[in-house]
GROMACS .gro file of C-alpha atoms in nm:
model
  216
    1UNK     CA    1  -0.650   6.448   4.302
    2UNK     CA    2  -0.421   6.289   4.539
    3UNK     CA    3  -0.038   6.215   4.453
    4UNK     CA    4   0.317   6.255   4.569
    5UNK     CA    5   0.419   6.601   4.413
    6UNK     CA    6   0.599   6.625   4.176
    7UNK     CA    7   1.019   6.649   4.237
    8UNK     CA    8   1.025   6.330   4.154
    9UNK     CA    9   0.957   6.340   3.791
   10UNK     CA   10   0.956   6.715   3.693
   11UNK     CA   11   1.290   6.827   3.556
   12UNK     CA   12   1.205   7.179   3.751
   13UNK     CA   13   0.948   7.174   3.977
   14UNK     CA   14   1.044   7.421   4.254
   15UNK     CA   15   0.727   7.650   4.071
   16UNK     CA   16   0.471   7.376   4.190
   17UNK     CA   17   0.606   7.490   4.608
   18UNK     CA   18   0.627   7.848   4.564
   19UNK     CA   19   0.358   8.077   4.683
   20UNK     CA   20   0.062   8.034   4.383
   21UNK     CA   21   0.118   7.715   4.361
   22UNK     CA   22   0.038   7.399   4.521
   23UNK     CA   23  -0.155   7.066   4.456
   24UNK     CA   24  -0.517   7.273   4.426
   25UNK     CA   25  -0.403   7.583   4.173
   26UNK     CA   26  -0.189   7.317   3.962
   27UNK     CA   27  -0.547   7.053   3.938
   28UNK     CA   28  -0.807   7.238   4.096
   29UNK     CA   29  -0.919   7.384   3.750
   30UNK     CA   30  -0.943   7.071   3.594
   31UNK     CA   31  -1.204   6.934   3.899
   32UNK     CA   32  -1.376   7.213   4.003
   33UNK     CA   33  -1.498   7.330   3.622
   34UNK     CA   34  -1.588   7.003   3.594
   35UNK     CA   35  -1.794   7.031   3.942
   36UNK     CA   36  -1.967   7.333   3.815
   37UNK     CA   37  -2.053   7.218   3.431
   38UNK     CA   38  -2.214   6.943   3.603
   39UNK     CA   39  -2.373   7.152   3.972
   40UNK     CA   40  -2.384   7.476   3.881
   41UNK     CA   41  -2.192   7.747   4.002
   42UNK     CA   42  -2.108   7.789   4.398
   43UNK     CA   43  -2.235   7.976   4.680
   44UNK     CA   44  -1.958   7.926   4.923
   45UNK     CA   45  -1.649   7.785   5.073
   46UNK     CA   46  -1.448   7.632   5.356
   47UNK     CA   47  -1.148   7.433   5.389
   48UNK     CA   48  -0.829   7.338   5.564
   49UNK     CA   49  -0.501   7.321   5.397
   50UNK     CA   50  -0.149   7.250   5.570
   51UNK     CA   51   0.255   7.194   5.476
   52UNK     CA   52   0.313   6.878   5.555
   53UNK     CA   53   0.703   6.866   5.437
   54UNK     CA   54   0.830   7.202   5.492
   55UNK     CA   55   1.144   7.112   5.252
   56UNK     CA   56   1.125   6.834   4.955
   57UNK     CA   57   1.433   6.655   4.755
   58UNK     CA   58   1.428   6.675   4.396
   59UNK     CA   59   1.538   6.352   4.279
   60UNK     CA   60   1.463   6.397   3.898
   61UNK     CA   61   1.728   6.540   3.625
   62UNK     CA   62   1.865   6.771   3.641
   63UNK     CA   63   1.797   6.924   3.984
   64UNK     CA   64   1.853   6.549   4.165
   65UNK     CA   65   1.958   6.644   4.544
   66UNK     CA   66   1.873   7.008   4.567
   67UNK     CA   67   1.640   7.059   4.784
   68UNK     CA   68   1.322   7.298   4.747
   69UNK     CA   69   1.163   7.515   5.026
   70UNK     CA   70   0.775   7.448   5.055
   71UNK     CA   71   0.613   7.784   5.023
   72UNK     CA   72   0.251   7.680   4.992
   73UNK     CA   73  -0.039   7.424   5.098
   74UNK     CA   74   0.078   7.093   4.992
   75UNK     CA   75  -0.259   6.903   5.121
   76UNK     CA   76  -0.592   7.098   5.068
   77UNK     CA   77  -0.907   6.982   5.159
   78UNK     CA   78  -1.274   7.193   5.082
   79UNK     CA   79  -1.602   7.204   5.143
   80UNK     CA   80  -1.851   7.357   4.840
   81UNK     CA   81  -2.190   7.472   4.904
   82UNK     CA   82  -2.392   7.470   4.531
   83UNK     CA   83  -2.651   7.729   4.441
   84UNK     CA   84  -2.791   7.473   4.307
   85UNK     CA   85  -2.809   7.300   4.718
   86UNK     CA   86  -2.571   7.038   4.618
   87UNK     CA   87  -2.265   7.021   4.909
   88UNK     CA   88  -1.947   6.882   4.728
   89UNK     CA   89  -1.571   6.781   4.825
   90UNK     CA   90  -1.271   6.819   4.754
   91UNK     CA   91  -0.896   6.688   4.815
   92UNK     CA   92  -0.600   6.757   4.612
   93UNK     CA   93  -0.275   6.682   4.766
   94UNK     CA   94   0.087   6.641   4.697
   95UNK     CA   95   0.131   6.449   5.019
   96UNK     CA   96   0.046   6.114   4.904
   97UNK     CA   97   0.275   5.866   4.873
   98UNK     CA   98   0.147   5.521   4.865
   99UNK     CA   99  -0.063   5.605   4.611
  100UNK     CA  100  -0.464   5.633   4.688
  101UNK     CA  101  -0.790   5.429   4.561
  102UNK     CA  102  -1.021   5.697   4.574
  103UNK     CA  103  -1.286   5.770   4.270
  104UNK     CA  104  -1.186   6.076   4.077
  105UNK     CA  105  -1.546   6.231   4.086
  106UNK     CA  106  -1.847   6.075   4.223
  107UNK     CA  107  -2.233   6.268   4.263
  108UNK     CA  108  -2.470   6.100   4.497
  109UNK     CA  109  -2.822   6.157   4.450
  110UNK     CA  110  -3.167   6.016   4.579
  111UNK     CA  111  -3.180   5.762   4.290
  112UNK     CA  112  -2.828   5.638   4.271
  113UNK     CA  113  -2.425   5.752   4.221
  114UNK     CA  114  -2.261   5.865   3.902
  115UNK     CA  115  -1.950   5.802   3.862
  116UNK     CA  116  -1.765   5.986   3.606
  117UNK     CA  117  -1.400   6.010   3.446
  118UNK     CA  118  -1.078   6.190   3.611
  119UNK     CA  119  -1.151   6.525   3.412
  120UNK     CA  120  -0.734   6.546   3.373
  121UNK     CA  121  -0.752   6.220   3.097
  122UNK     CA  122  -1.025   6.386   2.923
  123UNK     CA  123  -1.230   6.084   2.849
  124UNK     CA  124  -1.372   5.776   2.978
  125UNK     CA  125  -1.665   5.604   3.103
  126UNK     CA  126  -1.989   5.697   3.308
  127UNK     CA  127  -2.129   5.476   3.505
  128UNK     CA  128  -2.396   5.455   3.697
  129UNK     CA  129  -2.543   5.257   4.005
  130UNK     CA  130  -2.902   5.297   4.052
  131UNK     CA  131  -3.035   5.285   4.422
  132UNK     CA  132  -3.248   4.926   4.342
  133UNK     CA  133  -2.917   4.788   4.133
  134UNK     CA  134  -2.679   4.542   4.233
  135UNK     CA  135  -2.430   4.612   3.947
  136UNK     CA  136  -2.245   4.950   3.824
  137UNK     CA  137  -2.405   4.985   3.459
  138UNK     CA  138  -2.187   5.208   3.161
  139UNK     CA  139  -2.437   5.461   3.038
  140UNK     CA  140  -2.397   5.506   2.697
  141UNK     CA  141  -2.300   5.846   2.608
  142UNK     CA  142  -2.557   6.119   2.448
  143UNK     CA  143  -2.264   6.342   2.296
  144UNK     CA  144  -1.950   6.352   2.101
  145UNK     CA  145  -1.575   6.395   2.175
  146UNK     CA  146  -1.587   6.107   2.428
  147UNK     CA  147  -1.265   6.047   2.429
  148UNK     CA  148  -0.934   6.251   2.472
  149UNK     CA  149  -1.090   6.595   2.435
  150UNK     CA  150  -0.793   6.784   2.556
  151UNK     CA  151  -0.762   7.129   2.366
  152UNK     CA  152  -1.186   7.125   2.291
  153UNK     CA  153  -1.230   7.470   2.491
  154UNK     CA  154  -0.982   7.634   2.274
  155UNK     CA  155  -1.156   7.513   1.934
  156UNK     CA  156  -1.513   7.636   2.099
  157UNK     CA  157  -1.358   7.942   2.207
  158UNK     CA  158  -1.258   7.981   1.795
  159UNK     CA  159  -1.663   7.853   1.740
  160UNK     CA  160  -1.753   8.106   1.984
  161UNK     CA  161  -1.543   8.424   1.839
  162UNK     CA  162  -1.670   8.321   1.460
  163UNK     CA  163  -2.014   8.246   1.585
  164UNK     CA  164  -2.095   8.524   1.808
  165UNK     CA  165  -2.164   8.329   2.117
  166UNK     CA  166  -2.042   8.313   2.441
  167UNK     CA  167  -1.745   8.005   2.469
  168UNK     CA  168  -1.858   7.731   2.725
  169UNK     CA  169  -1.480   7.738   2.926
  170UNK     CA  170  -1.500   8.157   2.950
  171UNK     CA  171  -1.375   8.401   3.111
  172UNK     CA  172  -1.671   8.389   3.403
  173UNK     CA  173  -1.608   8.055   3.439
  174UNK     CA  174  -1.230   8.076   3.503
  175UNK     CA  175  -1.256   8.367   3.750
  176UNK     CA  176  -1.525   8.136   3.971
  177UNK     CA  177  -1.293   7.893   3.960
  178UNK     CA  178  -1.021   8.080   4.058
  179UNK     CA  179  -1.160   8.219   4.343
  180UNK     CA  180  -1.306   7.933   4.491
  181UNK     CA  181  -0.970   7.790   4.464
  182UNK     CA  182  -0.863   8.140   4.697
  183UNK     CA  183  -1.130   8.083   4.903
  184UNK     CA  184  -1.054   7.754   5.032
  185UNK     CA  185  -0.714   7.898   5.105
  186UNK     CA  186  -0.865   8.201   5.275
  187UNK     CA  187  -1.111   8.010   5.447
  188UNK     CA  188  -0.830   7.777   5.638
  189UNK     CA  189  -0.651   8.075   5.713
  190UNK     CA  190  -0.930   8.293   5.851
  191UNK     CA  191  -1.104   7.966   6.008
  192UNK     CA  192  -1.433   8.043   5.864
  193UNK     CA  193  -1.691   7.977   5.548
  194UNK     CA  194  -1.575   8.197   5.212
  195UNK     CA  195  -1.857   8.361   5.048
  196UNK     CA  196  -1.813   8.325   4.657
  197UNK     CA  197  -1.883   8.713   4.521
  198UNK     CA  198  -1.868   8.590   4.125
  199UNK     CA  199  -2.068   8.345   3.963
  200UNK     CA  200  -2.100   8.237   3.637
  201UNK     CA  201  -2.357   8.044   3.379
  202UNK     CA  202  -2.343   7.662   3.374
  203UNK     CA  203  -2.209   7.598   3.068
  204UNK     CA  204  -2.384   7.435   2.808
  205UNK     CA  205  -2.404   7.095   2.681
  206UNK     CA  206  -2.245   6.977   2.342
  207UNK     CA  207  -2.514   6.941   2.046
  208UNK     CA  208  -2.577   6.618   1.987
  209UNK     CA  209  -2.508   6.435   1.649
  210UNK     CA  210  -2.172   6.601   1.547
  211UNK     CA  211  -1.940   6.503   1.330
  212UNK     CA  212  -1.570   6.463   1.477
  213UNK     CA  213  -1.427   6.829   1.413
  214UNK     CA  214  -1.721   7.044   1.406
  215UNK     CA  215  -1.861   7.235   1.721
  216UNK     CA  216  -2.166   7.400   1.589
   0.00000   0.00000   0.00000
């Protein structure tokens, strides 16, 4: 998730440069819960992070021209080692400013890459290229709420509560993905490999077969 921050647009975005948040605790939830639904939880972390520009320029309304102090990380880059032996990788970045060509999530494997949708659009195509393939091919897709599923967790979460079961985006979940997104801060700082002490359940698939509106 690489971009140019966000003075440029946000009518107050000082809160994005502060300390808590940056480029990887403003989109690192969206990416790295979609890392894990499809890996697994993770074992560990490194990374390096920097401030590139130690002040920015707002030039939105209706801040244009003040100018913000840069608290935090504005360029993060990690390193995740899977339980599940998978190594992953991460940018997100606010320091981008010609814009960047760069596949939102990519897995290779022994057989072929998967290339899947930017989890912030919530929807979108999979494709695959197998290892003997010349050609990118769209899988067809198995389950529902394909497109523009923004606000699903919060309707399973309601499933969940009335259902008895445990919601797929829970509280486990978050707190993994919270402190991964610590740890590759921690890890630049210190200069070494963060060792993840939570985990948390892969969360399940979708059912298959259901009707637009129903969960369970």
């Amino acid at each position: 998730m690489v971009g140019r921050g966000h003075e440029h647009w946000h009518p107050d975005p000082e809160f994005y440069y502060a300390k808590g948040g940056g480029p990887m605790f403003d989109m690192g939830p969206y990416y790295l819960t979609a890392l894990i639904a499809m890996l697994g939880p993770i074992r560990r972390v490194t990374g390096s992070t920097k401030i590139t520009f130690p002040e920015r320029t707002i030039t939105s309304e209706p801040k244009f021209g003040n100018t913000i102090k840069v608290e935090t990380p504005t360029h993060v880059a990690g390193i995740m080692d899977f339980h599940s032996g998978a190594i992953g990788t991460i940018i997100t970045s606010f320091d981008v400013f010609g814009g960047a060509q760069l596949p939102r999530i990519e897995v290779y494997g022994d057989l072929g890459t998967l290339s899947v949708p930017d989890p912030n659009t919530f929807g979108g195509p999979v494709l695959l290229k197998r290892h003997d393939a010349k050609e990118w091919k769209e899988i067809p897709l198995s389950h529902g709420y394909a497109e523009n599923g923004r606000g699903l967790g919060v309707l399973d979460m309601a499933y969940a509560i009335r259902a008895g079961r445990p919601n797929r985006a829970g509280g486990e979940l978050a707190y993994h993905v919270l402190e991964a997104m610590h740890g590759f801060h921690d890890a630049s700082d210190e200069g070494k490999h963060y060792v993840m002490q939570s985990s948390c359940e892969r969360p399940k698939a979708m059912p298959q077969g259901l009707v637009y509106g129903v969960l369970d």
